[in-house]
């Protein structure tokens, strides 16, 4: 196969993978906001398009992490660059096919884990079981437990606080207006600190812990004042019966949820977009096979990722949005805020502690946690079971698909 054909196939598979990331990963991140009706589907697409792009371009990983995700050693293929290129093509297509199927079924799965499964598949076929870094695989398996449980616990606690301090108050609208600036302060602290502390290395801005904390406090104080001013203008209609005041309460949380939704999109763009198209760079350059472990993430690759993500979300994202936003448990802005804020906090804390974490699994766990805060009956257990099964199937199915595709490519072009 000529280098030009490899590049064209890599670009096509990369776009297809990005399309599926938009349809599944980004739809998962935006699902609670759309499900709670804090934003419309059209607004979710606009938010995702803007903040995914900014996250990838401003603070994203422009020098991809080890192309093979630490699962196989690229240097084992130093004398067979074309084999590694075919392996990356197989990885991209296998992961994309699995995520596409999961999206069709409405199941939110980890695209990163799908890529890892793909790498495992061709690694086992070419160099056997001993070539796989099983410690890394064990870390991924651990994330299936750590991510949803951590997200679920934190979101459960956040929603219990909201329920007791605001929703159960005799004057819920007044309570919401009183606590909203405080919650906005906390959201700002988590989001700004997570961005500044070890999050802007690609812009060569390395803030110390103390400096990042001080800046986050300053920004959050300003944010507190802005939200205080906004919610102060929301009228309190004391003539309404108690139960009919909830829409006014939810208006307050809808404002906060738009902010958390924007951050989720920005964070995804920064952490996952360049990472997901890493195999594309491996297929195009195979630079990881010679003298460098890292390959430069060209702008055209990021552009393929950005366009593919927005296209996937707008064309097919509604399926996963429907499951995450409405089928696991009934979603309102206050519940959606608790889930998104809980998920964002969990990802920050666990990643800084070095614990394995998956954004997809964390957010689903957070939604489940919010549902549990209202009792087990508030959850659709069949949907929860189906989602967990899809997580367990991700690595083996992606690996099997990748192995099959690799063998087909090898048989067709290497003989």
PDB file of C-alpha atoms in Angstrom, residues 16 19-20 24 95-105 316:
ATOM      1  CA  UNK A  16     -15.029   8.473  11.204  1.00  0.00           C
ATOM      2  CA  UNK A  19     -17.616  11.523  14.182  1.00  0.00           C
ATOM      3  CA  UNK A  20     -18.260   8.725  16.659  1.00  0.00           C
ATOM      4  CA  UNK A  24     -21.103   9.238  21.849  1.00  0.00           C
ATOM      5  CA  UNK A  95     -12.684   1.525  17.751  1.00  0.00           C
ATOM      6  CA  UNK A  96     -14.910   3.600  15.475  1.00  0.00           C
ATOM      7  CA  UNK A  97     -17.044   0.601  14.498  1.00  0.00           C
ATOM      8  CA  UNK A  98     -17.563  -0.420  18.128  1.00  0.00           C
ATOM      9  CA  UNK A  99     -18.416   3.125  19.268  1.00  0.00           C
ATOM     10  CA  UNK A 100     -20.771   3.440  16.278  1.00  0.00           C
ATOM     11  CA  UNK A 101     -22.593   0.259  17.319  1.00  0.00           C
ATOM     12  CA  UNK A 102     -22.739   1.383  20.963  1.00  0.00           C
ATOM     13  CA  UNK A 103     -24.161   4.753  19.860  1.00  0.00           C
ATOM     14  CA  UNK A 104     -26.809   3.035  17.724  1.00  0.00           C
ATOM     15  CA  UNK A 105     -27.842   1.151  20.861  1.00  0.00           C
ATOM     16  CA  UNK A 316     -26.362  11.086  15.688  1.00  0.00           C
TER      17      UNK A 316
END
